[in-house]
């Protein structure tokens, strides 16, 4: 998946837009996604999806897979948000289940449902903003933007090395999985667990070996303790996109003020 994301960031239709403008736009929308009314958060999520799917021409299947995978973590938190343990108030439980042999219940209240729905709106909006920045701006350009914003050099170098490390980890995991499939694997649940543990150890050893090769390659190329990044190249933003972005942010703020006043 990491290679797919990297390929989309270079091949999308918004690739030539200013990376600084895209990053700042995504940052502003992320802040608004956290602060505004839940109804406006839903609008932000839909609007940012329009930017990715409509303007950037990101394939719907790839975007849906990424968005759905991220929402799995929200789904894992649903039991903690919805289910309560105890004795519900009269008429306060939407759904209840009595625990055998006790006087306690597992129950769901309308307040819990509302809490889960509000969190879903906020999570969806924030994810849409993050995916916009991630799928429309290559990682190298993001580092250039951070450098222009006075991010410390050591932080940029660590980010670059860790990003490269993700590709090494992906290649090593793919090779081990392919080798396991060619050998036919093992049958039985316990055998699969032992094999998975062995693969994890082999994956760590193989990845560290390739990482050592990466560090040796840097040394042979004259690494002097600082990784030099390409200079930031300013680009223009089409007036249509700029007007839509500024008008959308203004309308969202006005809508929030109207909701507060009423």
PDB file of N, CA and C in Angstrom, residues 10 13 19 25 36 59 77 79 83 91 98 113 128 138 154 172-173 206-207 218-219 224 247 257-258 260 262:
ATOM      1  N   UNK A  10       2.485  11.155  -6.968  1.00  0.00           N
ATOM      2  CA  UNK A  10       3.226  11.683  -8.112  1.00  0.00           C
ATOM      3  C   UNK A  10       2.380  11.758  -9.379  1.00  0.00           C
ATOM      4  N   UNK A  13      -3.808  14.563 -10.504  1.00  0.00           N
ATOM      5  CA  UNK A  13      -4.016  15.751 -11.341  1.00  0.00           C
ATOM      6  C   UNK A  13      -3.653  17.055 -10.637  1.00  0.00           C
ATOM      7  N   UNK A  19       3.023  22.993  -3.452  1.00  0.00           N
ATOM      8  CA  UNK A  19       2.941  22.121  -2.269  1.00  0.00           C
ATOM      9  C   UNK A  19       2.707  22.907  -0.985  1.00  0.00           C
ATOM     10  N   UNK A  25      -3.539  24.607   3.081  1.00  0.00           N
ATOM     11  CA  UNK A  25      -4.977  24.402   2.911  1.00  0.00           C
ATOM     12  C   UNK A  25      -5.449  23.185   3.701  1.00  0.00           C
ATOM     13  N   UNK A  36     -15.330  22.776  14.267  1.00  0.00           N
ATOM     14  CA  UNK A  36     -16.655  23.194  13.816  1.00  0.00           C
ATOM     15  C   UNK A  36     -17.751  22.224  14.247  1.00  0.00           C
ATOM     16  N   UNK A  59      -8.173   7.272  -7.899  1.00  0.00           N
ATOM     17  CA  UNK A  59      -9.131   6.182  -8.133  1.00  0.00           C
ATOM     18  C   UNK A  59     -10.003   5.922  -6.907  1.00  0.00           C
ATOM     19  N   UNK A  77     -12.918   1.010  18.356  1.00  0.00           N
ATOM     20  CA  UNK A  77     -13.222   1.788  19.563  1.00  0.00           C
ATOM     21  C   UNK A  77     -14.716   1.870  19.858  1.00  0.00           C
ATOM     22  N   UNK A  79     -17.022  -0.429  20.771  1.00  0.00           N
ATOM     23  CA  UNK A  79     -17.511  -1.026  22.026  1.00  0.00           C
ATOM     24  C   UNK A  79     -17.291  -0.139  23.241  1.00  0.00           C
ATOM     25  N   UNK A  83     -21.015   0.624  24.526  1.00  0.00           N
ATOM     26  CA  UNK A  83     -21.457  -0.349  25.539  1.00  0.00           C
ATOM     27  C   UNK A  83     -21.091   0.132  26.937  1.00  0.00           C
ATOM     28  N   UNK A  91     -35.921   3.404  31.129  1.00  0.00           N
ATOM     29  CA  UNK A  91     -36.135   3.955  29.803  1.00  0.00           C
ATOM     30  C   UNK A  91     -34.911   4.586  29.177  1.00  0.00           C
ATOM     31  N   UNK A  98     -28.771  -8.715  29.915  1.00  0.00           N
ATOM     32  CA  UNK A  98     -28.451  -9.030  31.305  1.00  0.00           C
ATOM     33  C   UNK A  98     -27.382 -10.100  31.369  1.00  0.00           C
ATOM     34  N   UNK A 113     -24.816   6.440  21.524  1.00  0.00           N
ATOM     35  CA  UNK A 113     -24.960   6.491  20.068  1.00  0.00           C
ATOM     36  C   UNK A 113     -24.609   7.868  19.528  1.00  0.00           C
ATOM     37  N   UNK A 128     -10.141  12.841   5.870  1.00  0.00           N
ATOM     38  CA  UNK A 128     -10.232  13.368   4.509  1.00  0.00           C
ATOM     39  C   UNK A 128      -9.185  14.456   4.277  1.00  0.00           C
ATOM     40  N   UNK A 138       3.806  14.733  -3.024  1.00  0.00           N
ATOM     41  CA  UNK A 138       4.871  13.749  -2.769  1.00  0.00           C
ATOM     42  C   UNK A 138       5.604  14.046  -1.465  1.00  0.00           C
ATOM     43  N   UNK A 154      17.568  17.893  11.654  1.00  0.00           N
ATOM     44  CA  UNK A 154      17.658  16.534  12.178  1.00  0.00           C
ATOM     45  C   UNK A 154      16.305  15.834  12.094  1.00  0.00           C
ATOM     46  N   UNK A 172      10.936  -6.500   2.276  1.00  0.00           N
ATOM     47  CA  UNK A 172      11.329  -7.684   3.030  1.00  0.00           C
ATOM     48  C   UNK A 172      10.116  -8.538   3.393  1.00  0.00           C
ATOM     49  N   UNK A 173       9.020  -7.898   3.817  1.00  0.00           N
ATOM     50  CA  UNK A 173       7.815  -8.647   4.161  1.00  0.00           C
ATOM     51  C   UNK A 173       7.227  -9.342   2.940  1.00  0.00           C
ATOM     52  N   UNK A 206      16.130  -9.398   8.269  1.00  0.00           N
ATOM     53  CA  UNK A 206      16.305  -9.027   6.870  1.00  0.00           C
ATOM     54  C   UNK A 206      16.223  -7.521   6.674  1.00  0.00           C
ATOM     55  N   UNK A 207      15.282  -6.877   7.376  1.00  0.00           N
ATOM     56  CA  UNK A 207      15.122  -5.430   7.234  1.00  0.00           C
ATOM     57  C   UNK A 207      16.343  -4.697   7.775  1.00  0.00           C
ATOM     58  N   UNK A 218      25.045   5.340   1.814  1.00  0.00           N
ATOM     59  CA  UNK A 218      25.180   6.765   2.090  1.00  0.00           C
ATOM     60  C   UNK A 218      26.631   7.151   2.360  1.00  0.00           C
ATOM     61  N   UNK A 219      27.332   6.297   3.087  1.00  0.00           N
ATOM     62  CA  UNK A 219      28.729   6.597   3.399  1.00  0.00           C
ATOM     63  C   UNK A 219      29.594   6.600   2.143  1.00  0.00           C
ATOM     64  N   UNK A 224      28.151  13.304   4.788  1.00  0.00           N
ATOM     65  CA  UNK A 224      28.944  14.089   5.745  1.00  0.00           C
ATOM     66  C   UNK A 224      28.166  14.435   7.010  1.00  0.00           C
ATOM     67  N   UNK A 247     -13.353  30.695  -0.654  1.00  0.00           N
ATOM     68  CA  UNK A 247     -14.797  30.863  -0.484  1.00  0.00           C
ATOM     69  C   UNK A 247     -15.372  29.770   0.407  1.00  0.00           C
ATOM     70  N   UNK A 257     -20.658  30.551  12.773  1.00  0.00           N
ATOM     71  CA  UNK A 257     -21.143  31.698  13.537  1.00  0.00           C
ATOM     72  C   UNK A 257     -22.663  31.746  13.565  1.00  0.00           C
ATOM     73  N   UNK A 258     -23.295  31.409  12.448  1.00  0.00           N
ATOM     74  CA  UNK A 258     -24.769  31.397  12.404  1.00  0.00           C
ATOM     75  C   UNK A 258     -25.325  30.336  13.346  1.00  0.00           C
ATOM     76  N   UNK A 260     -23.940  29.281  16.062  1.00  0.00           N
ATOM     77  CA  UNK A 260     -23.722  29.723  17.435  1.00  0.00           C
ATOM     78  C   UNK A 260     -24.778  30.748  17.830  1.00  0.00           C
ATOM     79  N   UNK A 262     -27.825  31.193  16.603  1.00  0.00           N
ATOM     80  CA  UNK A 262     -29.188  30.723  16.721  1.00  0.00           C
ATOM     81  C   UNK A 262     -29.333  29.776  17.905  1.00  0.00           C
TER      82      UNK A 262
END
